[in-house]
């Protein structure tokens, strides 16, 4: 009996590790979104001493061709305006190409935040059970790094993590339970945990109430002052899993995106 239990545990561990390895097809089946999805957001800036509506944001998905492969192109925009924009400028463009198995292919981020301008780029290639990631960043015109990383685990960036969490199965989960993935922070892969925080009801910027799945993302990297809740998201508790609220950390505060309008959803 004991040997059977040990064997069962080892098999379970092997299967878990296999799911996370590149050579075990770490992609997902997409059931949550489709090309043509267009989500619009109101932005709220929190700088501690200032917390108010700050501008507009968007998240769009379109069909794309990336180096001869069918792919999705996702673009997220954050743009502050008015008084908030005068206090602290946020003008960010995040772009991610992912294949139809939802694996990242290319991520770029162009960011004006405060008085700083940065460009970040991560390109992914999959071969022989490994994923190679070329990570590049400039900060105010000066190169910070340009390195090639190699790992045998599925690894996601700031934007490709969204389609990943939208397609996870949260059925039967209890608050505090989580999924583990690898996340690329700058020039190194780090551990990330998608923490299930239960279901609640929230009111969006369009006046509608949505039942949402609440998630926090723990990123074990010193670059994040609040590693436990480095990112937060609330997804509609339906087949579309639309991000209703997204909280993102900034260097001196945070920015919250709240759903204002959505079109082109996969499910009615």
Coordinates of C-alpha atoms in Angstrom, one line a residue:
X1 CA 0.0 0.0 0.0
X2 CA 2.8 2.4 0.9
X3 CA 4.6 1.7 -2.3
X4 CA 1.5 2.3 -4.3
X5 CA 1.0 5.7 -2.5
X6 CA 4.7 6.7 -3.2
X7 CA 4.3 5.7 -6.9
X8 CA 1.1 7.7 -7.1
X9 CA 2.8 10.8 -5.7
X10 CA 5.8 10.4 -8.0
X11 CA 3.5 10.1 -11.0
X12 CA 1.6 13.2 -10.0
X13 CA 4.8 15.2 -9.5
X14 CA 6.1 14.0 -12.9
X15 CA 2.9 15.1 -14.6
X16 CA 2.9 18.5 -12.9
X17 CA 6.5 19.1 -14.0
X18 CA 5.7 17.8 -17.5
X19 CA 2.9 20.4 -17.9
X20 CA 5.4 23.2 -17.2
X21 CA 8.1 22.0 -19.6
X22 CA 8.4 23.5 -23.0
X23 CA 8.8 20.0 -24.6
X24 CA 5.5 19.0 -23.2
X25 CA 3.5 21.5 -25.2
X26 CA 3.0 24.1 -22.5
X27 CA 0.5 26.0 -24.6
X28 CA -3.2 26.3 -23.8
X29 CA -6.5 26.0 -25.8
X30 CA -8.0 29.4 -26.1
X31 CA -11.7 29.5 -25.3
X32 CA -12.0 33.0 -23.8
X33 CA -11.3 35.5 -26.6
X34 CA -11.2 36.1 -30.3
X35 CA -9.6 38.4 -32.9
X36 CA -11.6 41.7 -32.9
X37 CA -12.0 42.0 -29.2
X38 CA -11.7 45.6 -28.1
X39 CA -11.8 46.6 -24.4
X40 CA -11.8 50.3 -23.3
X41 CA -10.9 51.4 -19.8
X42 CA -11.0 54.4 -17.6
X43 CA -7.7 54.9 -15.7
X44 CA -7.3 55.9 -12.1
X45 CA -3.9 57.0 -10.8
X46 CA -2.9 56.5 -7.2
X47 CA 0.3 58.3 -6.1
X48 CA -0.6 58.1 -2.4
X49 CA -1.3 61.8 -2.0
X50 CA -3.3 61.8 -5.3
X51 CA -6.0 59.3 -6.3
X52 CA -8.3 60.2 -9.1
X53 CA -9.5 59.5 -12.6
X54 CA -6.5 60.0 -14.8
X55 CA -7.1 59.1 -18.5
X56 CA -8.0 56.2 -20.8
X57 CA -6.7 52.8 -21.7
X58 CA -7.4 49.9 -24.0
X59 CA -6.7 46.3 -24.7
X60 CA -7.2 45.0 -28.3
X61 CA -6.7 41.6 -30.0
X62 CA -6.2 41.1 -33.7
X63 CA -5.1 38.3 -36.0
X64 CA -1.5 38.6 -37.0
X65 CA 1.4 36.9 -38.9
X66 CA 4.6 36.6 -36.9
X67 CA 7.5 35.2 -39.0
X68 CA 5.2 33.1 -41.1
X69 CA 3.1 31.8 -38.1
X70 CA -0.5 32.5 -37.4
X71 CA -0.6 34.5 -34.2
X72 CA -2.6 36.9 -32.1
X73 CA -1.4 40.5 -31.6
X74 CA -2.4 42.1 -28.3
X75 CA -1.9 45.8 -27.6
X76 CA -2.5 47.5 -24.3
X77 CA -2.4 51.3 -24.0
X78 CA -2.2 53.4 -20.9
X79 CA -2.4 57.2 -21.3
X80 CA -2.9 59.8 -18.5
X81 CA -4.3 63.2 -19.2
X82 CA -5.4 66.4 -17.4
X83 CA -4.3 67.1 -13.9
X84 CA -3.1 63.6 -13.3
X85 CA -1.0 63.7 -16.5
X86 CA 0.6 66.9 -15.3
X87 CA 1.4 65.4 -11.9
X88 CA 2.8 62.1 -13.3
X89 CA 2.8 61.2 -17.0
X90 CA 2.0 57.6 -18.0
X91 CA 2.1 56.9 -21.7
X92 CA 2.7 53.2 -22.1
X93 CA 2.3 50.9 -25.1
X94 CA 2.6 47.2 -24.5
X95 CA 2.5 44.8 -27.5
X96 CA 2.6 41.0 -27.4
X97 CA 2.5 38.5 -30.2
X98 CA 1.4 35.0 -29.0
X99 CA 0.9 31.9 -31.1
X100 CA -2.5 30.1 -31.3
X101 CA -1.4 27.9 -28.3
X102 CA -1.0 31.2 -26.4
X103 CA 2.8 30.9 -26.1
X104 CA 4.6 34.3 -26.2
X105 CA 6.6 35.0 -29.3
X106 CA 7.5 38.7 -28.9
X107 CA 6.8 41.3 -26.3
X108 CA 7.6 45.0 -26.5
X109 CA 7.0 47.8 -24.0
X110 CA 7.5 51.5 -24.8
X111 CA 6.9 53.6 -21.7
X112 CA 6.9 57.3 -20.7
X113 CA 6.5 57.3 -17.0
X114 CA 7.2 60.6 -15.1
X115 CA 10.4 62.0 -16.7
X116 CA 11.7 58.6 -17.8
X117 CA 11.5 56.9 -21.2
X118 CA 12.2 53.2 -21.5
X119 CA 12.0 50.5 -24.2
X120 CA 11.9 46.8 -23.4
X121 CA 11.8 43.9 -25.8
X122 CA 11.7 40.1 -25.3
X123 CA 11.7 37.6 -28.2
X124 CA 11.0 33.9 -27.7
X125 CA 12.2 30.9 -29.7
X126 CA 11.2 27.3 -29.0
X127 CA 13.6 24.4 -30.0
X128 CA 14.6 21.1 -28.5
X129 CA 12.6 21.3 -25.4
X130 CA 14.0 24.7 -24.5
X131 CA 12.8 28.3 -24.8
X132 CA 15.4 31.0 -25.6
X133 CA 14.5 34.5 -24.7
X134 CA 16.4 37.5 -25.9
X135 CA 15.8 40.3 -23.4
X136 CA 16.7 43.9 -24.2
X137 CA 16.1 47.2 -22.4
X138 CA 17.1 50.9 -22.8
X139 CA 16.5 53.5 -20.2
X140 CA 16.5 57.2 -21.2
X141 CA 18.5 56.3 -24.3
X142 CA 21.1 54.1 -22.6
X143 CA 21.3 50.4 -23.0
X144 CA 20.8 48.6 -19.7
X145 CA 21.1 45.0 -21.0
X146 CA 20.9 42.8 -24.0
X147 CA 21.1 39.1 -23.0
X148 CA 19.9 35.7 -24.2
X149 CA 18.3 33.5 -21.5
X150 CA 17.5 29.8 -21.8
X151 CA 15.0 27.8 -19.7
X152 CA 13.0 24.5 -20.0
X153 CA 9.9 26.0 -18.5
X154 CA 7.0 28.0 -20.0
X155 CA 7.7 31.6 -19.4
X156 CA 5.4 34.6 -19.8
X157 CA 5.7 38.4 -20.0
X158 CA 3.6 41.3 -18.7
X159 CA 1.0 41.0 -21.4
X160 CA 1.0 37.3 -22.5
X161 CA 0.2 36.4 -18.9
X162 CA -3.3 37.9 -19.5
X163 CA -4.5 35.3 -22.1
X164 CA -2.9 32.7 -19.9
X165 CA -4.9 33.6 -16.8
X166 CA -8.1 34.1 -18.8
X167 CA -8.0 30.5 -19.9
X168 CA -7.2 28.8 -16.6
X169 CA -9.9 26.7 -14.9
X170 CA -10.8 28.1 -11.6
X171 CA -13.6 25.6 -11.0
X172 CA -13.7 24.4 -7.4
X173 CA -10.8 26.5 -6.3
X174 CA -10.7 28.1 -2.8
X175 CA -9.3 31.5 -1.9
X176 CA -5.6 31.2 -1.3
X177 CA -5.1 28.4 -3.8
X178 CA -2.8 29.2 -6.8
X179 CA -1.2 28.3 -10.1
X180 CA 2.6 28.5 -10.5
X181 CA 4.2 29.8 -13.7
X182 CA 7.5 31.4 -14.8
X183 CA 7.6 35.1 -15.5
X184 CA 10.2 37.2 -17.2
X185 CA 11.2 40.2 -15.2
X186 CA 13.6 42.4 -17.0
X187 CA 16.4 40.0 -17.9
X188 CA 15.7 37.0 -15.7
X189 CA 12.9 34.4 -15.3
X190 CA 11.4 34.4 -11.8
X191 CA 8.6 32.5 -10.1
X192 CA 5.1 33.8 -10.3
X193 CA 2.0 32.7 -8.6
X194 CA -1.6 33.4 -9.8
X195 CA -3.5 33.5 -6.5
X196 CA -7.3 32.9 -6.6
X197 CA -9.1 35.3 -4.2
X198 CA -12.7 34.3 -4.7
X199 CA -15.7 35.7 -6.5
X200 CA -17.3 39.1 -5.9
X201 CA -19.5 41.7 -7.7
X202 CA -18.0 45.0 -9.0
X203 CA -19.4 48.0 -10.8
X204 CA -17.6 49.0 -14.0
X205 CA -17.2 52.4 -15.6
X206 CA -20.2 51.7 -17.9
X207 CA -22.5 51.5 -14.8
X208 CA -23.0 47.7 -15.1
X209 CA -22.3 45.2 -12.3
X210 CA -20.3 42.1 -13.1
X211 CA -19.6 39.0 -11.2
X212 CA -15.8 38.6 -11.3
X213 CA -13.1 36.2 -10.4
X214 CA -10.5 38.1 -8.3
X215 CA -6.8 37.3 -8.8
X216 CA -3.5 38.6 -7.4
X217 CA -0.2 37.8 -8.9
X218 CA 2.8 37.3 -6.7
X219 CA 6.1 37.9 -8.5
X220 CA 9.2 36.9 -6.6
X221 CA 11.6 39.6 -7.8
X222 CA 13.1 42.5 -6.0
X223 CA 12.1 44.8 -8.7
X224 CA 8.6 44.8 -7.2
X225 CA 8.1 46.7 -3.9
X226 CA 4.9 44.6 -3.3
X227 CA 5.9 41.2 -4.5
X228 CA 2.8 39.6 -3.0
X229 CA 0.4 41.7 -5.1
X230 CA 2.6 42.8 -7.9
X231 CA -0.4 42.7 -10.3
X232 CA -4.1 42.3 -9.7
X233 CA -6.9 41.5 -12.0
X234 CA -10.7 40.8 -11.8
X235 CA -12.1 38.7 -14.7
X236 CA -15.8 38.3 -15.6
X237 CA -17.0 35.0 -14.2
X238 CA -18.2 33.8 -17.6
X239 CA -16.8 32.2 -20.8
X240 CA -15.3 35.5 -21.9
X241 CA -13.2 36.2 -18.8
X242 CA -13.0 39.9 -19.7
X243 CA -10.6 41.8 -17.5
X244 CA -12.9 44.3 -15.7
X245 CA -10.2 45.7 -13.4
X246 CA -6.4 45.6 -13.8
X247 CA -4.1 47.0 -11.2
X248 CA -0.5 47.7 -12.3
X249 CA 2.4 48.9 -10.1
X250 CA 4.3 52.0 -11.1
X251 CA 7.6 53.3 -9.8
X252 CA 5.9 55.7 -7.3
X253 CA 2.4 54.3 -7.1
X254 CA -0.1 52.3 -9.1
X255 CA -2.6 52.7 -12.0
X256 CA -6.0 51.0 -12.1
X257 CA -7.8 50.3 -15.3
X258 CA -11.6 49.9 -15.0
X259 CA -13.8 48.6 -17.8
X260 CA -15.7 51.3 -19.7
X261 CA -16.8 49.5 -22.9
X262 CA -16.2 46.2 -24.7
X263 CA -17.0 44.9 -28.1
X264 CA -16.0 41.9 -30.3
X265 CA -16.2 39.3 -27.5
X266 CA -15.9 35.6 -28.4
X267 CA -19.2 34.7 -26.6
X268 CA -22.4 36.7 -26.6

